[in-house]
């Protein structure tokens, strides 16, 4: 009986461990649709900070206050909650900054979640403000120009292919920390990027957001769906 009980406990522990998702995910819901973002394990400082704020409801009711078509949509400023149309936005957030977490394998392809920042020499990130990349598709010649004029490194071949097909913002690589990517609902970015904007690139009609963290069960189900979709390609 004791052996059977021990076996059941071991099996239960194994099952629980096996069911743990590989990544953590957040859902960003807006009046222009919703998307699900996978947070990178390779950037733990940014991942954990984003999760903490999302769980606290920090982002709920804030807006995408800066939108530039073919570039990115930016949000995360707590001062944007119920902000007046003429309010100056983009300076709000926690008093702390997050150290840069640049990774050679992480780049600004379309759909990437990255941290906004001010002009500081350490390139440390804002404590809350972020952007989602829309970007554009590049040619080899354009990428060569980016390498020469904006970057201090060559863009790897596999990244170039993605910039030439999916698109992105290569000039931001290793300058701003990217720490996640949209895995479902990338159309939301295009919808928001296409809205009419006014002064300081603020949408004329507020696009409010709600950010929630997917539970482990939801995350595991999503990973199964993504894996199944990938095998069909």
mmCIF file of C-alpha atoms in Angstrom:
data_model
loop_
_atom_site.group_PDB
_atom_site.id
_atom_site.type_symbol
_atom_site.label_atom_id
_atom_site.label_comp_id
_atom_site.label_asym_id
_atom_site.label_seq_id
_atom_site.Cartn_x
_atom_site.Cartn_y
_atom_site.Cartn_z
ATOM 1 C CA UNK A 1 0.000 0.000 0.000
ATOM 2 C CA UNK A 2 2.808 2.401 0.887
ATOM 3 C CA UNK A 3 4.583 1.587 -2.375
ATOM 4 C CA UNK A 4 1.392 2.241 -4.314
ATOM 5 C CA UNK A 5 0.897 5.563 -2.547
ATOM 6 C CA UNK A 6 4.498 6.583 -3.254
ATOM 7 C CA UNK A 7 4.087 5.652 -6.915
ATOM 8 C CA UNK A 8 0.925 7.754 -7.173
ATOM 9 C CA UNK A 9 2.691 10.747 -5.614
ATOM 10 C CA UNK A 10 5.614 10.431 -8.021
ATOM 11 C CA UNK A 11 3.218 10.130 -10.962
ATOM 12 C CA UNK A 12 1.264 13.169 -9.788
ATOM 13 C CA UNK A 13 4.429 15.252 -9.446
ATOM 14 C CA UNK A 14 5.609 14.179 -12.881
ATOM 15 C CA UNK A 15 2.237 15.009 -14.439
ATOM 16 C CA UNK A 16 2.144 18.409 -12.763
ATOM 17 C CA UNK A 17 5.662 19.221 -13.942
ATOM 18 C CA UNK A 18 4.933 18.053 -17.468
ATOM 19 C CA UNK A 19 1.850 20.266 -17.603
ATOM 20 C CA UNK A 20 3.811 23.418 -16.849
ATOM 21 C CA UNK A 21 3.891 25.754 -19.874
ATOM 22 C CA UNK A 22 7.252 26.719 -21.359
ATOM 23 C CA UNK A 23 6.448 30.429 -21.347
ATOM 24 C CA UNK A 24 4.193 32.966 -19.718
ATOM 25 C CA UNK A 25 1.622 34.834 -21.755
ATOM 26 C CA UNK A 26 -0.459 37.981 -21.496
ATOM 27 C CA UNK A 27 -3.588 39.026 -23.343
ATOM 28 C CA UNK A 28 -3.930 42.622 -24.507
ATOM 29 C CA UNK A 29 -7.565 43.522 -25.154
ATOM 30 C CA UNK A 30 -8.647 46.744 -26.885
ATOM 31 C CA UNK A 31 -11.570 48.206 -28.837
ATOM 32 C CA UNK A 32 -9.568 47.320 -31.967
ATOM 33 C CA UNK A 33 -9.221 43.641 -31.131
ATOM 34 C CA UNK A 34 -6.977 41.590 -28.897
ATOM 35 C CA UNK A 35 -3.697 39.718 -29.080
ATOM 36 C CA UNK A 36 -1.740 37.250 -26.999
ATOM 37 C CA UNK A 37 1.916 37.925 -26.259
ATOM 38 C CA UNK A 38 4.531 35.348 -25.299
ATOM 39 C CA UNK A 39 7.067 36.775 -22.860
ATOM 40 C CA UNK A 40 10.669 35.731 -23.425
ATOM 41 C CA UNK A 41 12.443 33.741 -20.729
ATOM 42 C CA UNK A 42 15.719 35.193 -22.026
ATOM 43 C CA UNK A 43 14.779 38.627 -20.649
ATOM 44 C CA UNK A 44 13.670 37.786 -17.078
ATOM 45 C CA UNK A 45 13.900 41.297 -15.637
ATOM 46 C CA UNK A 46 11.515 42.741 -18.208
ATOM 47 C CA UNK A 47 9.298 39.648 -18.206
ATOM 48 C CA UNK A 48 8.817 39.630 -14.451
ATOM 49 C CA UNK A 49 8.242 43.369 -14.242
ATOM 50 C CA UNK A 50 5.603 43.245 -16.977
ATOM 51 C CA UNK A 51 3.858 40.323 -15.294
ATOM 52 C CA UNK A 52 3.881 42.112 -11.947
ATOM 53 C CA UNK A 53 2.297 45.259 -13.363
ATOM 54 C CA UNK A 54 -0.246 43.293 -15.397
ATOM 55 C CA UNK A 55 -1.337 41.288 -12.342
ATOM 56 C CA UNK A 56 -1.761 44.532 -10.394
ATOM 57 C CA UNK A 57 -4.042 45.908 -13.127
ATOM 58 C CA UNK A 58 -1.561 48.729 -13.726
ATOM 59 C CA UNK A 59 -2.224 48.912 -17.469
ATOM 60 C CA UNK A 60 -5.995 48.603 -17.385
ATOM 61 C CA UNK A 61 -7.637 51.763 -18.671
ATOM 62 C CA UNK A 62 -4.430 53.205 -20.139
ATOM 63 C CA UNK A 63 -4.311 54.018 -23.851
ATOM 64 C CA UNK A 64 -1.982 53.586 -26.794
ATOM 65 C CA UNK A 65 -0.886 57.198 -26.627
ATOM 66 C CA UNK A 66 1.643 57.207 -29.487
ATOM 67 C CA UNK A 67 0.888 55.492 -32.784
ATOM 68 C CA UNK A 68 3.028 55.701 -35.919
ATOM 69 C CA UNK A 69 1.952 53.661 -38.938
ATOM 70 C CA UNK A 70 4.613 51.315 -40.351
ATOM 71 C CA UNK A 71 6.593 51.760 -37.134
ATOM 72 C CA UNK A 72 4.973 50.916 -33.784
ATOM 73 C CA UNK A 73 2.153 51.487 -31.284
ATOM 74 C CA UNK A 74 3.181 52.668 -27.808
ATOM 75 C CA UNK A 75 1.384 52.511 -24.473
ATOM 76 C CA UNK A 76 1.891 51.888 -20.781
ATOM 77 C CA UNK A 77 1.843 55.471 -19.479
ATOM 78 C CA UNK A 78 -0.301 55.533 -16.295
ATOM 79 C CA UNK A 79 -0.948 59.248 -16.879
ATOM 80 C CA UNK A 80 -2.970 58.305 -19.958
ATOM 81 C CA UNK A 81 -5.885 57.004 -17.873
ATOM 82 C CA UNK A 82 -8.782 59.393 -18.546
ATOM 83 C CA UNK A 83 -6.312 61.918 -19.997
ATOM 84 C CA UNK A 84 -7.730 65.040 -21.594
ATOM 85 C CA UNK A 85 -7.318 65.393 -25.385
ATOM 86 C CA UNK A 86 -4.590 68.031 -24.981
ATOM 87 C CA UNK A 87 -2.685 66.240 -22.215
ATOM 88 C CA UNK A 88 1.049 65.676 -22.718
ATOM 89 C CA UNK A 89 1.698 61.950 -22.466
ATOM 90 C CA UNK A 90 4.739 59.697 -22.592
ATOM 91 C CA UNK A 91 6.540 60.694 -19.390
ATOM 92 C CA UNK A 92 4.598 58.666 -16.824
ATOM 93 C CA UNK A 93 5.576 55.427 -15.124
ATOM 94 C CA UNK A 94 7.299 54.012 -12.047
ATOM 95 C CA UNK A 95 10.339 55.841 -10.706
ATOM 96 C CA UNK A 96 12.603 52.886 -11.425
ATOM 97 C CA UNK A 97 14.210 51.786 -14.689
ATOM 98 C CA UNK A 98 15.011 48.262 -15.866
ATOM 99 C CA UNK A 99 18.557 47.407 -16.991
ATOM 100 C CA UNK A 100 18.870 46.642 -20.689
ATOM 101 C CA UNK A 101 18.660 42.954 -21.632
ATOM 102 C CA UNK A 102 19.922 42.782 -25.203
ATOM 103 C CA UNK A 103 20.139 39.319 -26.773
ATOM 104 C CA UNK A 104 21.622 38.636 -30.220
ATOM 105 C CA UNK A 105 18.852 36.145 -30.997
ATOM 106 C CA UNK A 106 16.068 38.620 -30.189
ATOM 107 C CA UNK A 107 15.264 41.255 -32.800
ATOM 108 C CA UNK A 108 12.557 43.730 -33.784
ATOM 109 C CA UNK A 109 10.462 41.698 -36.184
ATOM 110 C CA UNK A 110 6.798 42.595 -36.617
ATOM 111 C CA UNK A 111 4.767 41.711 -33.523
ATOM 112 C CA UNK A 112 7.585 42.105 -31.014
ATOM 113 C CA UNK A 113 6.894 43.609 -27.601
ATOM 114 C CA UNK A 114 9.659 45.957 -26.458
ATOM 115 C CA UNK A 115 10.350 48.524 -23.750
ATOM 116 C CA UNK A 116 10.292 52.248 -24.408
ATOM 117 C CA UNK A 117 12.954 54.397 -22.772
ATOM 118 C CA UNK A 118 14.344 57.885 -22.503
ATOM 119 C CA UNK A 119 17.743 58.894 -23.836
ATOM 120 C CA UNK A 120 20.083 57.422 -21.218
ATOM 121 C CA UNK A 121 23.594 56.053 -21.875
ATOM 122 C CA UNK A 122 22.862 52.665 -20.276
ATOM 123 C CA UNK A 123 19.794 52.259 -22.524
ATOM 124 C CA UNK A 124 17.806 51.251 -19.450
ATOM 125 C CA UNK A 125 14.094 50.751 -20.047
ATOM 126 C CA UNK A 126 11.041 52.556 -18.753
ATOM 127 C CA UNK A 127 9.439 50.822 -15.794
ATOM 128 C CA UNK A 128 6.101 50.471 -17.594
ATOM 129 C CA UNK A 129 5.972 51.930 -21.093
ATOM 130 C CA UNK A 130 6.184 49.536 -24.011
ATOM 131 C CA UNK A 131 5.545 49.310 -27.726
ATOM 132 C CA UNK A 132 4.418 46.671 -30.196
ATOM 133 C CA UNK A 133 6.228 46.649 -33.536
ATOM 134 C CA UNK A 134 4.357 46.980 -36.807
ATOM 135 C CA UNK A 135 7.313 48.036 -38.927
ATOM 136 C CA UNK A 136 7.606 47.489 -42.650
ATOM 137 C CA UNK A 137 9.164 45.072 -45.121
ATOM 138 C CA UNK A 138 12.747 45.865 -46.157
ATOM 139 C CA UNK A 139 14.884 45.124 -49.196
ATOM 140 C CA UNK A 140 18.499 43.960 -48.970
ATOM 141 C CA UNK A 141 19.639 47.402 -50.034
ATOM 142 C CA UNK A 142 17.619 49.065 -47.291
ATOM 143 C CA UNK A 143 18.960 46.651 -44.690
ATOM 144 C CA UNK A 144 22.502 47.380 -45.862
ATOM 145 C CA UNK A 145 21.826 51.069 -45.286
ATOM 146 C CA UNK A 146 20.478 50.359 -41.788
ATOM 147 C CA UNK A 147 23.610 48.377 -40.976
ATOM 148 C CA UNK A 148 25.861 51.165 -42.228
ATOM 149 C CA UNK A 149 24.075 54.171 -40.735
ATOM 150 C CA UNK A 150 22.221 52.950 -37.644
ATOM 151 C CA UNK A 151 23.730 49.703 -36.348
ATOM 152 C CA UNK A 152 27.178 48.660 -35.189
ATOM 153 C CA UNK A 153 26.747 45.063 -36.319
ATOM 154 C CA UNK A 154 25.660 43.024 -39.316
ATOM 155 C CA UNK A 155 22.143 41.636 -39.350
ATOM 156 C CA UNK A 156 22.272 37.797 -39.330
ATOM 157 C CA UNK A 157 21.040 36.116 -42.500
ATOM 158 C CA UNK A 158 17.982 34.478 -40.907
ATOM 159 C CA UNK A 159 16.922 37.808 -39.393
ATOM 160 C CA UNK A 160 17.353 39.551 -42.746
ATOM 161 C CA UNK A 161 14.962 37.049 -44.317
ATOM 162 C CA UNK A 162 12.312 37.850 -41.729
ATOM 163 C CA UNK A 163 12.799 41.588 -42.184
ATOM 164 C CA UNK A 164 12.369 41.041 -45.949
ATOM 165 C CA UNK A 165 9.155 39.006 -45.563
ATOM 166 C CA UNK A 166 7.345 39.667 -42.290
ATOM 167 C CA UNK A 167 8.947 43.053 -41.701
ATOM 168 C CA UNK A 168 9.940 44.969 -38.598
ATOM 169 C CA UNK A 169 12.132 47.818 -37.332
ATOM 170 C CA UNK A 170 15.762 46.643 -37.562
ATOM 171 C CA UNK A 171 17.293 49.981 -36.555
ATOM 172 C CA UNK A 172 16.008 49.399 -32.995
ATOM 173 C CA UNK A 173 17.951 46.156 -32.512
ATOM 174 C CA UNK A 174 20.260 46.226 -29.481
ATOM 175 C CA UNK A 175 19.087 49.752 -28.748
ATOM 176 C CA UNK A 176 15.770 48.935 -27.089
ATOM 177 C CA UNK A 177 15.046 45.756 -25.142
ATOM 178 C CA UNK A 178 12.589 43.411 -26.835
ATOM 179 C CA UNK A 179 11.065 40.967 -24.374
ATOM 180 C CA UNK A 180 8.124 39.242 -26.031
ATOM 181 C CA UNK A 181 6.212 38.659 -29.245
ATOM 182 C CA UNK A 182 2.631 38.359 -30.403
ATOM 183 C CA UNK A 183 1.716 34.736 -31.084
ATOM 184 C CA UNK A 184 -1.973 35.268 -31.782
ATOM 185 C CA UNK A 185 -3.970 38.255 -33.002
ATOM 186 C CA UNK A 186 -1.252 40.277 -34.701
ATOM 187 C CA UNK A 187 -4.036 41.954 -36.690
ATOM 188 C CA UNK A 188 -4.703 44.102 -33.623
ATOM 189 C CA UNK A 189 -1.431 45.940 -34.201
ATOM 190 C CA UNK A 190 -2.371 46.756 -37.790
ATOM 191 C CA UNK A 191 -5.822 47.934 -36.704
ATOM 192 C CA UNK A 192 -4.437 50.319 -34.100
ATOM 193 C CA UNK A 193 -1.611 51.490 -36.367
ATOM 194 C CA UNK A 194 -4.209 52.473 -38.930
ATOM 195 C CA UNK A 195 -6.235 54.838 -36.739
ATOM 196 C CA UNK A 196 -6.281 58.562 -37.361
ATOM 197 C CA UNK A 197 -3.825 60.442 -35.190
ATOM 198 C CA UNK A 198 -3.338 64.044 -34.187
ATOM 199 C CA UNK A 199 -0.787 66.036 -32.228
ATOM 200 C CA UNK A 200 2.177 64.035 -30.848
ATOM 201 C CA UNK A 201 0.940 60.982 -32.821
ATOM 202 C CA UNK A 202 -1.865 60.407 -30.337
ATOM 203 C CA UNK A 203 -4.952 58.680 -31.762
ATOM 204 C CA UNK A 204 -7.864 61.102 -32.075
ATOM 205 C CA UNK A 205 -10.077 58.439 -30.535
ATOM 206 C CA UNK A 206 -8.619 56.810 -27.425
ATOM 207 C CA UNK A 207 -7.725 53.130 -27.774
ATOM 208 C CA UNK A 208 -7.861 51.807 -24.217
ATOM 209 C CA UNK A 209 -6.342 48.522 -23.142
ATOM 210 C CA UNK A 210 -6.785 45.783 -20.575
ATOM 211 C CA UNK A 211 -3.900 43.399 -19.948
ATOM 212 C CA UNK A 212 -4.402 40.061 -18.216
ATOM 213 C CA UNK A 213 -2.013 37.203 -17.493
ATOM 214 C CA UNK A 214 -2.988 33.811 -18.868
ATOM 215 C CA UNK A 215 -3.353 31.107 -16.241
ATOM 216 C CA UNK A 216 -1.141 28.024 -16.502
ATOM 217 C CA UNK A 217 -3.991 25.936 -17.854
ATOM 218 C CA UNK A 218 -4.751 28.518 -20.542
ATOM 219 C CA UNK A 219 -1.075 28.878 -21.420
ATOM 220 C CA UNK A 220 -0.623 25.129 -21.800
ATOM 221 C CA UNK A 221 -3.681 24.907 -24.052
ATOM 222 C CA UNK A 222 -2.363 27.768 -26.164
ATOM 223 C CA UNK A 223 1.037 26.111 -26.564
ATOM 224 C CA UNK A 224 -0.644 22.936 -27.798
ATOM 225 C CA UNK A 225 -2.623 24.961 -30.342
ATOM 226 C CA UNK A 226 0.488 26.791 -31.527
ATOM 227 C CA UNK A 227 2.453 23.561 -31.834
ATOM 228 C CA UNK A 228 -0.351 21.932 -33.819
ATOM 229 C CA UNK A 229 -0.560 24.935 -36.148
ATOM 230 C CA UNK A 230 3.204 24.884 -36.641
ATOM 231 C CA UNK A 231 3.233 21.205 -37.655
ATOM 232 C CA UNK A 232 0.636 21.911 -40.344
ATOM 233 C CA UNK A 233 2.868 24.448 -42.091
#
